[in-house]
PDB file of C-alpha atoms in Angstrom:
ATOM      1  CA  MET A   1     156.812 -96.109 197.086  1.00 59.00           C
ATOM      2  CA  SER A   2     158.896 -98.734 196.565  1.00 86.00           C
ATOM      3  CA  LEU A   3     158.856-101.745 194.373  1.00 92.00           C
ATOM      4  CA  VAL A   4     157.773-104.755 195.960  1.00 95.00           C
ATOM      5  CA  LEU A   5     160.401-107.077 193.581  1.00 93.00           C
ATOM      6  CA  ASP A   6     163.570-107.633 196.047  1.00 93.00           C
ATOM      7  CA  PRO A   7     166.351-105.762 195.198  1.00 92.00           C
ATOM      8  CA  ALA A   8     168.810-108.269 194.020  1.00 94.00           C
ATOM      9  CA  ALA A   9     165.650-109.614 191.440  1.00 94.00           C
ATOM     10  CA  GLN A  10     165.360-105.866 190.314  1.00 93.00           C
ATOM     11  CA  ASP A  11     169.279-105.616 190.045  1.00 92.00           C
ATOM     12  CA  LEU A  12     169.405-109.205 188.147  1.00 93.00           C
ATOM     13  CA  LEU A  13     166.747-108.506 185.362  1.00 94.00           C
ATOM     14  CA  PHE A  14     167.409-104.360 185.180  1.00 94.00           C
ATOM     15  CA  ARG A  15     169.897-102.667 186.663  1.00 93.00           C
ATOM     16  CA  GLU A  16     172.968-104.875 186.407  1.00 92.00           C
ATOM     17  CA  ALA A  17     171.458-106.923 183.220  1.00 92.00           C
ATOM     18  CA  ARG A  18     173.346-105.592 180.334  1.00 91.00           C
ATOM     19  CA  THR A  19     173.530-107.034 176.124  1.00 93.00           C
ATOM     20  CA  ALA A  20     176.227-109.402 176.285  1.00 93.00           C
ATOM     21  CA  ASN A  21     178.953-109.333 173.586  1.00 92.00           C
ATOM     22  CA  ALA A  22     181.075-112.560 174.737  1.00 93.00           C
ATOM     23  CA  PHE A  23     179.608-115.797 176.345  1.00 94.00           C
ATOM     24  CA  THR A  24     181.669-118.648 177.781  1.00 95.00           C
ATOM     25  CA  ASP A  25     181.517-122.376 176.215  1.00 93.00           C
ATOM     26  CA  GLU A  26     179.135-123.128 179.135  1.00 96.00           C
ATOM     27  CA  PRO A  27     176.251-124.793 177.230  1.00 97.00           C
ATOM     28  CA  VAL A  28     172.472-123.526 177.892  1.00 98.00           C
ATOM     29  CA  THR A  29     170.677-126.816 178.223  1.00 97.00           C
ATOM     30  CA  ASP A  30     166.896-127.811 176.879  1.00 95.00           C
ATOM     31  CA  GLU A  31     165.894-127.335 180.747  1.00 97.00           C
ATOM     32  CA  GLN A  32     167.021-123.818 180.864  1.00 98.00           C
ATOM     33  CA  VAL A  33     164.972-123.017 177.644  1.00 97.00           C
ATOM     34  CA  GLN A  34     162.087-124.953 178.948  1.00 98.00           C
ATOM     35  CA  ALA A  35     162.056-123.049 182.405  1.00 98.00           C
ATOM     36  CA  ILE A  36     162.389-119.546 180.679  1.00 98.00           C
ATOM     37  CA  TYR A  37     159.205-120.362 178.228  1.00 97.00           C
ATOM     38  CA  ASP A  38     157.444-121.486 181.143  1.00 97.00           C
ATOM     39  CA  LEU A  39     157.893-118.053 183.005  1.00 97.00           C
ATOM     40  CA  VAL A  40     157.809-115.743 180.046  1.00 97.00           C
ATOM     41  CA  LYS A  41     154.565-117.587 178.410  1.00 97.00           C
ATOM     42  CA  TYR A  42     152.339-115.726 181.015  1.00 97.00           C
ATOM     43  CA  GLY A  43     152.978-112.021 179.802  1.00 97.00           C
ATOM     44  CA  PRO A  44     150.340-110.652 178.236  1.00 98.00           C
ATOM     45  CA  THR A  45     149.321-110.126 174.556  1.00 98.00           C
ATOM     46  CA  ALA A  46     146.340-108.737 173.034  1.00 97.00           C
ATOM     47  CA  PHE A  47     143.724-111.543 173.067  1.00 96.00           C
ATOM     48  CA  ASN A  48     146.472-113.741 174.246  1.00 97.00           C
ATOM     49  CA  GLN A  49     147.416-113.933 170.644  1.00 96.00           C
ATOM     50  CA  THR A  50     150.906-115.353 171.938  1.00 98.00           C
ATOM     51  CA  PRO A  51     152.668-115.061 168.075  1.00 98.00           C
ATOM     52  CA  LEU A  52     156.418-115.304 169.341  1.00 98.00           C
ATOM     53  CA  ARG A  53     157.787-118.280 167.452  1.00 98.00           C
ATOM     54  CA  ILE A  54     161.187-119.565 168.960  1.00 98.00           C
ATOM     55  CA  THR A  55     164.101-121.540 166.704  1.00 98.00           C
ATOM     56  CA  LEU A  56     166.692-122.632 168.544  1.00 98.00           C
ATOM     57  CA  VAL A  57     169.722-122.493 166.412  1.00 97.00           C
ATOM     58  CA  ARG A  58     171.982-125.279 167.838  1.00 95.00           C
ATOM     59  CA  SER A  59     174.267-127.442 165.588  1.00 94.00           C
ATOM     60  CA  PRO A  60     177.503-125.979 164.060  1.00 92.00           C
ATOM     61  CA  GLU A  61     175.685-126.355 160.305  1.00 95.00           C
ATOM     62  CA  ALA A  62     172.736-124.356 161.324  1.00 97.00           C
ATOM     63  CA  ARG A  63     175.245-121.937 162.807  1.00 94.00           C
ATOM     64  CA  GLU A  64     177.209-121.900 159.617  1.00 95.00           C
ATOM     65  CA  ARG A  65     173.612-121.177 157.883  1.00 97.00           C
ATOM     66  CA  LEU A  66     172.851-118.450 160.072  1.00 98.00           C
ATOM     67  CA  VAL A  67     175.819-116.208 160.148  1.00 97.00           C
ATOM     68  CA  PRO A  68     176.640-115.120 157.019  1.00 97.00           C
ATOM     69  CA  HIS A  69     173.132-113.423 157.202  1.00 98.00           C
ATOM     70  CA  LEU A  70     174.522-111.275 159.972  1.00 97.00           C
ATOM     71  CA  ALA A  71     176.310-108.179 159.795  1.00 97.00           C
ATOM     72  CA  GLU A  72     179.704-107.999 160.135  1.00 97.00           C
ATOM     73  CA  GLY A  73     180.010-106.634 163.439  1.00 94.00           C
ATOM     74  CA  ASN A  74     177.373-109.476 164.658  1.00 96.00           C
ATOM     75  CA  ARG A  75     179.517-112.488 163.261  1.00 96.00           C
ATOM     76  CA  ALA A  76     181.998-113.779 165.985  1.00 93.00           C
ATOM     77  CA  LYS A  77     179.741-113.317 169.149  1.00 93.00           C
ATOM     78  CA  THR A  78     177.067-115.287 167.333  1.00 95.00           C
ATOM     79  CA  ALA A  79     179.644-117.827 166.164  1.00 93.00           C
ATOM     80  CA  SER A  80     180.695-118.563 169.706  1.00 90.00           C
ATOM     81  CA  ALA A  81     177.555-118.023 171.721  1.00 95.00           C
ATOM     82  CA  PRO A  82     176.609-121.267 173.131  1.00 96.00           C
ATOM     83  CA  LEU A  83     172.985-120.917 171.871  1.00 98.00           C
ATOM     84  CA  VAL A  84     171.065-118.625 169.540  1.00 98.00           C
ATOM     85  CA  ALA A  85     167.393-117.834 169.334  1.00 98.00           C
ATOM     86  CA  ILE A  86     165.625-116.436 166.295  1.00 98.00           C
ATOM     87  CA  LEU A  87     162.520-114.754 167.415  1.00 98.00           C
ATOM     88  CA  SER A  88     160.076-114.152 165.150  1.00 98.00           C
ATOM     89  CA  ALA A  89     156.172-113.428 164.670  1.00 98.00           C
ATOM     90  CA  ASP A  90     153.689-116.028 163.497  1.00 98.00           C
ATOM     91  CA  ASN A  91     151.849-114.473 160.970  1.00 98.00           C
ATOM     92  CA  GLU A  92     148.690-117.063 160.987  1.00 97.00           C
ATOM     93  CA  PHE A  93     148.524-116.841 165.061  1.00 97.00           C
ATOM     94  CA  HIS A  94     144.686-116.367 164.411  1.00 96.00           C
ATOM     95  CA  GLU A  95     144.655-120.192 164.042  1.00 96.00           C
ATOM     96  CA  GLU A  96     145.192-121.100 167.695  1.00 96.00           C
ATOM     97  CA  LEU A  97     142.784-117.984 169.342  1.00 96.00           C
ATOM     98  CA  PRO A  98     139.951-120.101 169.707  1.00 95.00           C
ATOM     99  CA  HIS A  99     141.767-122.378 172.194  1.00 96.00           C
ATOM    100  CA  LEU A 100     143.885-119.332 173.434  1.00 96.00           C
ATOM    101  CA  PHE A 101     141.055-117.195 174.065  1.00 96.00           C
ATOM    102  CA  PRO A 102     137.884-119.283 174.824  1.00 95.00           C
ATOM    103  CA  ALA A 103     136.145-116.128 176.331  1.00 94.00           C
ATOM    104  CA  ALA A 104     135.395-115.086 172.794  1.00 94.00           C
ATOM    105  CA  PRO A 105     136.413-117.922 170.192  1.00 88.00           C
ATOM    106  CA  GLN A 106     135.051-116.426 166.862  1.00 93.00           C
ATOM    107  CA  ILE A 107     137.367-113.533 167.994  1.00 93.00           C
ATOM    108  CA  LYS A 108     139.909-114.795 164.776  1.00 92.00           C
ATOM    109  CA  ASP A 109     136.961-114.729 162.507  1.00 93.00           C
ATOM    110  CA  VAL A 110     136.000-110.793 163.751  1.00 93.00           C
ATOM    111  CA  PHE A 111     139.176-108.965 163.592  1.00 94.00           C
ATOM    112  CA  PHE A 112     141.941-111.333 162.183  1.00 95.00           C
ATOM    113  CA  THR A 113     140.813-112.611 158.813  1.00 94.00           C
ATOM    114  CA  GLU A 114     142.914-110.100 156.722  1.00 96.00           C
ATOM    115  CA  ARG A 115     146.715-110.809 156.607  1.00 96.00           C
ATOM    116  CA  PRO A 116     147.732-107.485 156.723  1.00 97.00           C
ATOM    117  CA  VAL A 117     145.565-107.237 159.743  1.00 97.00           C
ATOM    118  CA  ARG A 118     147.302-110.181 161.323  1.00 97.00           C
ATOM    119  CA  GLU A 119     151.105-109.240 160.298  1.00 97.00           C
ATOM    120  CA  ASN A 120     150.555-105.470 162.341  1.00 98.00           C
ATOM    121  CA  ALA A 121     149.029-107.295 165.275  1.00 98.00           C
ATOM    122  CA  ALA A 122     151.887-110.538 165.232  1.00 98.00           C
ATOM    123  CA  GLY A 123     154.698-108.046 164.923  1.00 98.00           C
ATOM    124  CA  LEU A 124     153.653-105.815 167.835  1.00 98.00           C
ATOM    125  CA  ASN A 125     152.659-108.430 170.152  1.00 98.00           C
ATOM    126  CA  ALA A 126     155.414-110.819 169.264  1.00 98.00           C
ATOM    127  CA  ALA A 127     157.568-107.948 169.843  1.00 98.00           C
ATOM    128  CA  LEU A 128     156.463-107.684 173.359  1.00 98.00           C
ATOM    129  CA  GLN A 129     156.721-111.378 174.063  1.00 98.00           C
ATOM    130  CA  ALA A 130     160.728-111.083 172.911  1.00 98.00           C
ATOM    131  CA  ALA A 131     161.177-108.484 175.432  1.00 98.00           C
ATOM    132  CA  TYR A 132     159.769-110.781 177.765  1.00 98.00           C
ATOM    133  CA  PHE A 133     162.087-113.432 176.446  1.00 98.00           C
ATOM    134  CA  ILE A 134     165.098-111.843 177.084  1.00 98.00           C
ATOM    135  CA  VAL A 135     163.925-110.982 180.901  1.00 98.00           C
ATOM    136  CA  GLY A 136     163.495-114.638 181.227  1.00 98.00           C
ATOM    137  CA  VAL A 137     166.836-115.102 180.049  1.00 98.00           C
ATOM    138  CA  ARG A 138     167.952-112.826 182.824  1.00 97.00           C
ATOM    139  CA  ALA A 139     165.410-114.683 185.415  1.00 97.00           C
ATOM    140  CA  ALA A 140     167.362-117.967 184.567  1.00 97.00           C
ATOM    141  CA  GLY A 141     170.971-116.154 185.466  1.00 96.00           C
ATOM    142  CA  LEU A 142     172.059-116.390 181.848  1.00 97.00           C
ATOM    143  CA  ALA A 143     172.955-113.110 179.592  1.00 96.00           C
ATOM    144  CA  ALA A 144     171.259-112.073 176.331  1.00 97.00           C
ATOM    145  CA  GLY A 145     172.464-110.464 173.334  1.00 96.00           C
ATOM    146  CA  PRO A 146     169.378-109.464 171.493  1.00 97.00           C
ATOM    147  CA  MET A 147     170.191-108.082 167.736  1.00 97.00           C
ATOM    148  CA  THR A 148     168.807-106.946 164.678  1.00 97.00           C
ATOM    149  CA  GLY A 149     171.568-106.266 162.663  1.00 97.00           C
ATOM    150  CA  PHE A 150     171.112-109.286 160.004  1.00 98.00           C
ATOM    151  CA  ASP A 151     169.426-109.874 156.852  1.00 98.00           C
ATOM    152  CA  PHE A 152     165.730-110.323 157.577  1.00 98.00           C
ATOM    153  CA  GLU A 153     164.860-111.847 154.348  1.00 98.00           C
ATOM    154  CA  GLY A 154     167.623-114.068 154.230  1.00 98.00           C
ATOM    155  CA  VAL A 155     167.025-115.784 157.921  1.00 98.00           C
ATOM    156  CA  ARG A 156     163.285-115.952 156.986  1.00 98.00           C
ATOM    157  CA  LYS A 157     164.090-117.681 153.738  1.00 98.00           C
ATOM    158  CA  GLU A 158     166.881-119.971 155.439  1.00 97.00           C
ATOM    159  CA  PHE A 159     165.207-120.757 158.930  1.00 98.00           C
ATOM    160  CA  LEU A 160     161.402-120.147 158.627  1.00 98.00           C
ATOM    161  CA  ASP A 161     158.544-119.574 155.533  1.00 97.00           C
ATOM    162  CA  ASP A 162     156.351-116.934 154.428  1.00 96.00           C
ATOM    163  CA  ASP A 163     154.208-117.005 157.454  1.00 97.00           C
ATOM    164  CA  HIS A 164     157.050-116.391 160.025  1.00 98.00           C
ATOM    165  CA  THR A 165     158.484-112.574 160.281  1.00 98.00           C
ATOM    166  CA  PRO A 166     161.807-112.779 161.917  1.00 98.00           C
ATOM    167  CA  LEU A 167     162.040-110.043 164.459  1.00 98.00           C
ATOM    168  CA  MET A 168     165.391-110.592 166.017  1.00 98.00           C
ATOM    169  CA  ILE A 169     168.098-112.809 166.836  1.00 98.00           C
ATOM    170  CA  VAL A 170     169.144-113.529 170.534  1.00 98.00           C
ATOM    171  CA  ASN A 171     172.817-114.839 171.552  1.00 98.00           C
ATOM    172  CA  ILE A 172     172.030-116.648 175.031  1.00 98.00           C
ATOM    173  CA  GLY A 173     174.727-117.738 177.345  1.00 97.00           C
ATOM    174  CA  ARG A 174     176.705-117.157 180.570  1.00 96.00           C
ATOM    175  CA  PRO A 175     178.739-113.943 179.751  1.00 94.00           C
ATOM    176  CA  GLY A 176     182.153-114.137 179.289  1.00 92.00           C
ATOM    177  CA  PRO A 177     185.510-112.122 179.477  1.00 90.00           C
ATOM    178  CA  ASP A 178     185.095-108.487 178.477  1.00 90.00           C
ATOM    179  CA  ALA A 179     181.232-109.320 177.289  1.00 92.00           C
ATOM    180  CA  TRP A 180     179.929-105.957 178.519  1.00 90.00           C
ATOM    181  CA  TYR A 181     180.323-102.676 176.432  1.00 90.00           C
ATOM    182  CA  PRO A 182     180.153 -99.570 179.135  1.00 90.00           C
ATOM    183  CA  ARG A 183     176.753 -98.612 180.253  1.00 90.00           C
ATOM    184  CA  SER A 184     174.919 -96.097 178.201  1.00 92.00           C
ATOM    185  CA  PRO A 185     172.568 -93.233 179.671  1.00 94.00           C
ATOM    186  CA  ARG A 186     169.028 -93.541 180.131  1.00 94.00           C
ATOM    187  CA  LEU A 187     166.294 -91.080 179.753  1.00 96.00           C
ATOM    188  CA  GLU A 188     165.087 -89.565 183.000  1.00 96.00           C
ATOM    189  CA  PHE A 189     161.634 -89.781 184.176  1.00 94.00           C
ATOM    190  CA  GLU A 190     160.870 -86.106 183.089  1.00 96.00           C
ATOM    191  CA  GLN A 191     161.865 -86.753 180.034  1.00 96.00           C
ATOM    192  CA  VAL A 192     159.511 -89.940 179.182  1.00 97.00           C
ATOM    193  CA  VAL A 193     156.666 -89.040 181.414  1.00 97.00           C
ATOM    194  CA  THR A 194     153.742 -86.786 180.506  1.00 96.00           C
ATOM    195  CA  THR A 195     150.666 -85.957 182.909  1.00 96.00           C
ATOM    196  CA  VAL A 196     147.724 -84.409 181.313  1.00 96.00           C
TER     197      VAL A 196
END
Protein backbone atom coordinates (compact mmCIF):
# COMPACT_ATOMS: atom_id res chain seq x y z
CA MET A 1 0.00 0.00 0.00
CA SER A 2 1.37 3.39 -0.91
CA LEU A 3 0.97 6.65 0.96
CA VAL A 4 -1.72 9.07 -0.16
CA LEU A 5 0.48 12.12 0.33
CA ASP A 6 2.22 13.24 -2.87
CA PRO A 7 5.83 11.93 -3.07
CA ALA A 8 7.18 15.49 -3.42
CA ALA A 9 5.45 16.45 -0.17
CA GLN A 10 6.80 13.30 1.49
CA ASP A 11 10.29 14.34 0.43
CA LEU A 12 9.78 17.92 1.62
CA LEU A 13 8.53 16.89 5.04
CA PHE A 14 10.66 13.80 5.69
CA ARG A 15 13.00 12.13 3.21
CA GLU A 16 14.86 15.22 1.99
CA ALA A 17 14.39 17.31 5.13
CA ARG A 18 17.39 17.68 7.40
CA THR A 19 18.41 19.53 10.53
CA ALA A 20 19.95 22.77 9.30
CA ASN A 21 23.18 24.07 10.81
CA ALA A 22 23.61 27.19 8.64
CA PHE A 23 21.14 29.70 7.27
CA THR A 24 20.93 32.53 4.77
CA ASP A 25 20.03 35.99 6.06
CA GLU A 26 16.60 35.92 4.36
CA PRO A 27 14.10 36.92 7.06
CA VAL A 28 11.36 34.66 8.38
CA THR A 29 8.19 36.75 8.54
CA ASP A 30 5.45 36.85 11.13
CA GLU A 31 3.08 35.74 8.36
CA GLN A 32 5.16 32.60 7.78
CA VAL A 33 5.15 31.79 11.49
CA GLN A 34 1.39 32.38 11.64
CA ALA A 35 0.87 30.03 8.67
CA ILE A 36 3.01 27.37 10.35
CA TYR A 37 1.03 27.63 13.57
CA ASP A 38 -2.31 27.68 11.74
CA LEU A 39 -1.36 24.34 10.17
CA VAL A 40 0.20 22.52 13.12
CA LYS A 41 -2.35 23.57 15.74
CA TYR A 42 -4.53 20.71 14.48
CA GLY A 43 -2.08 18.01 15.59
CA PRO A 44 -3.58 15.85 18.34
CA THR A 45 -2.81 16.12 22.05
CA ALA A 46 -4.47 14.37 24.99
CA PHE A 47 -7.73 16.14 25.88
CA ASN A 48 -6.70 18.77 23.31
CA GLN A 49 -4.32 20.16 25.94
CA THR A 50 -2.17 22.10 23.46
CA PRO A 51 0.44 23.03 26.11
CA LEU A 52 3.14 24.16 23.63
CA ARG A 53 4.15 27.80 23.91
CA ILE A 54 6.46 29.50 21.41
CA THR A 55 8.75 32.39 22.26
CA LEU A 56 10.19 34.01 19.14
CA VAL A 57 13.66 35.49 19.54
CA ARG A 58 14.02 38.21 16.90
CA SER A 59 15.81 41.24 18.31
CA PRO A 60 19.60 41.45 18.54
CA GLU A 61 19.24 42.18 22.26
CA ALA A 62 17.21 39.02 22.87
CA ARG A 63 19.68 37.00 20.77
CA GLU A 64 22.54 38.31 22.93
CA ARG A 65 20.65 37.16 26.04
CA LEU A 66 20.04 33.70 24.55
CA VAL A 67 23.37 32.74 23.00
CA PRO A 68 25.39 32.48 26.27
CA HIS A 69 22.96 29.79 27.49
CA LEU A 70 23.71 27.55 24.50
CA ALA A 71 26.29 24.82 24.22
CA GLU A 72 29.40 26.13 22.48
CA GLY A 73 28.66 24.21 19.27
CA ASN A 74 25.19 25.76 18.98
CA ARG A 75 26.10 29.42 19.47
CA ALA A 76 27.23 30.50 16.00
CA LYS A 77 24.31 28.94 14.14
CA THR A 78 21.81 30.43 16.57
CA ALA A 79 23.47 33.84 16.39
CA SER A 80 23.13 33.81 12.60
CA ALA A 81 19.70 32.16 12.16
CA PRO A 82 17.03 34.60 10.89
CA LEU A 83 14.60 33.43 13.57
CA VAL A 84 14.94 31.41 16.76
CA ALA A 85 12.01 29.83 18.59
CA ILE A 86 12.11 28.70 22.20
CA LEU A 87 9.54 25.92 22.54
CA SER A 88 8.22 25.36 26.04
CA ALA A 89 5.51 23.47 27.90
CA ASP A 90 2.91 25.50 29.78
CA ASN A 91 2.42 23.68 33.08
CA GLU A 92 -0.76 25.65 33.69
CA PHE A 93 -2.36 24.49 30.41
CA HIS A 94 -5.29 23.08 32.38
CA GLU A 95 -6.76 26.57 32.82
CA GLU A 96 -7.60 26.54 29.10
CA LEU A 97 -9.23 23.08 29.12
CA PRO A 98 -12.83 24.25 29.65
CA HIS A 99 -12.47 26.13 26.35
CA LEU A 100 -10.24 23.61 24.54
CA PHE A 101 -12.15 20.48 25.58
CA PRO A 102 -15.80 21.57 25.78
CA ALA A 103 -17.01 17.97 25.68
CA ALA A 104 -15.85 17.64 29.29
CA PRO A 105 -15.04 21.08 30.72
CA GLN A 106 -14.65 19.63 34.22
CA ILE A 107 -11.65 17.58 33.10
CA LYS A 108 -9.20 20.16 34.45
CA ASP A 109 -10.45 19.50 37.98
CA VAL A 110 -10.68 15.72 37.54
CA PHE A 111 -7.17 14.96 36.30
CA PHE A 112 -5.00 18.07 36.54
CA THR A 113 -5.27 19.55 40.02
CA GLU A 114 -1.75 18.44 41.02
CA ARG A 115 1.29 20.20 39.54
CA PRO A 116 3.44 17.04 39.00
CA VAL A 117 0.62 15.48 36.95
CA ARG A 118 0.33 18.64 34.86
CA GLU A 119 4.09 18.81 34.31
CA ASN A 120 4.18 15.22 33.02
CA ALA A 121 1.19 15.78 30.74
CA ALA A 122 2.50 19.14 29.51
CA GLY A 123 5.95 17.74 28.77
CA LEU A 124 4.66 14.82 26.72
CA ASN A 125 2.02 16.73 24.80
CA ALA A 126 4.16 19.80 24.15
CA ALA A 127 6.89 17.48 22.80
CA LEU A 128 4.31 16.10 20.35
CA GLN A 129 3.47 19.64 19.33
CA ALA A 130 7.16 20.51 18.98
CA ALA A 131 7.47 17.68 16.45
CA TYR A 132 4.44 19.02 14.58
CA PHE A 133 6.05 22.47 14.64
CA ILE A 134 9.24 21.17 13.02
CA VAL A 135 7.23 19.47 10.28
CA GLY A 136 5.25 22.69 9.85
CA VAL A 137 8.46 24.67 9.37
CA ARG A 138 9.40 22.20 6.63
CA ALA A 139 5.93 22.53 5.08
CA ALA A 140 6.57 26.28 4.82
CA GLY A 141 9.65 25.53 2.71
CA LEU A 142 11.99 26.51 5.54
CA ALA A 143 14.62 24.54 7.41
CA ALA A 144 14.53 23.85 11.14
CA GLY A 145 17.50 23.31 13.39
CA PRO A 146 16.10 21.91 16.66
CA MET A 147 18.51 21.76 19.60
CA THR A 148 18.50 20.60 23.20
CA GLY A 149 22.10 21.58 23.87
CA PHE A 150 21.48 24.53 26.21
CA ASP A 151 21.13 25.46 29.87
CA PHE A 152 17.45 24.75 30.41
CA GLU A 153 17.23 26.55 33.74
CA GLY A 154 19.14 29.55 32.40
CA VAL A 155 16.81 29.85 29.41
CA ARG A 156 13.78 29.46 31.64
CA LYS A 157 14.95 32.25 33.95
CA GLU A 158 15.94 34.54 31.08
CA PHE A 159 12.87 34.15 28.87
CA LEU A 160 10.08 32.25 30.64
CA ASP A 161 8.59 31.91 34.11
CA ASP A 162 8.13 29.17 36.70
CA ASP A 163 5.03 27.89 34.91
CA HIS A 164 6.88 27.14 31.65
CA THR A 165 9.44 24.40 31.03
CA PRO A 166 11.74 24.83 28.03
CA LEU A 167 11.81 21.82 25.68
CA MET A 168 14.02 22.84 22.77
CA ILE A 169 15.32 25.73 20.76
CA VAL A 170 14.66 25.74 17.02
CA ASN A 171 16.65 27.82 14.55
CA ILE A 172 14.51 28.64 11.51
CA GLY A 173 15.32 29.95 8.05
CA ARG A 174 16.44 29.13 4.54
CA PRO A 175 19.39 26.74 4.55
CA GLY A 176 22.73 28.36 3.85
CA PRO A 177 25.90 26.91 2.34
CA ASP A 178 27.05 23.67 3.97
CA ALA A 179 23.87 23.58 6.06
CA TRP A 180 23.70 19.80 6.31
CA TYR A 181 25.73 17.09 7.93
CA PRO A 182 25.74 13.78 6.02
CA ARG A 183 22.50 11.87 6.48
CA SER A 184 22.77 9.59 9.51
CA PRO A 185 21.47 6.00 9.33
CA ARG A 186 17.96 5.09 10.40
CA LEU A 187 16.68 1.87 11.94
CA GLU A 188 14.82 -0.45 9.60
CA PHE A 189 11.16 -1.41 10.03
CA GLU A 190 12.03 -4.84 11.45
CA GLN A 191 14.19 -3.23 14.12
CA VAL A 192 11.45 -1.08 15.59
CA VAL A 193 8.15 -2.86 14.95
CA THR A 194 7.00 -5.89 16.92
CA THR A 195 3.71 -7.65 16.29
CA VAL A 196 2.15 -9.53 19.19
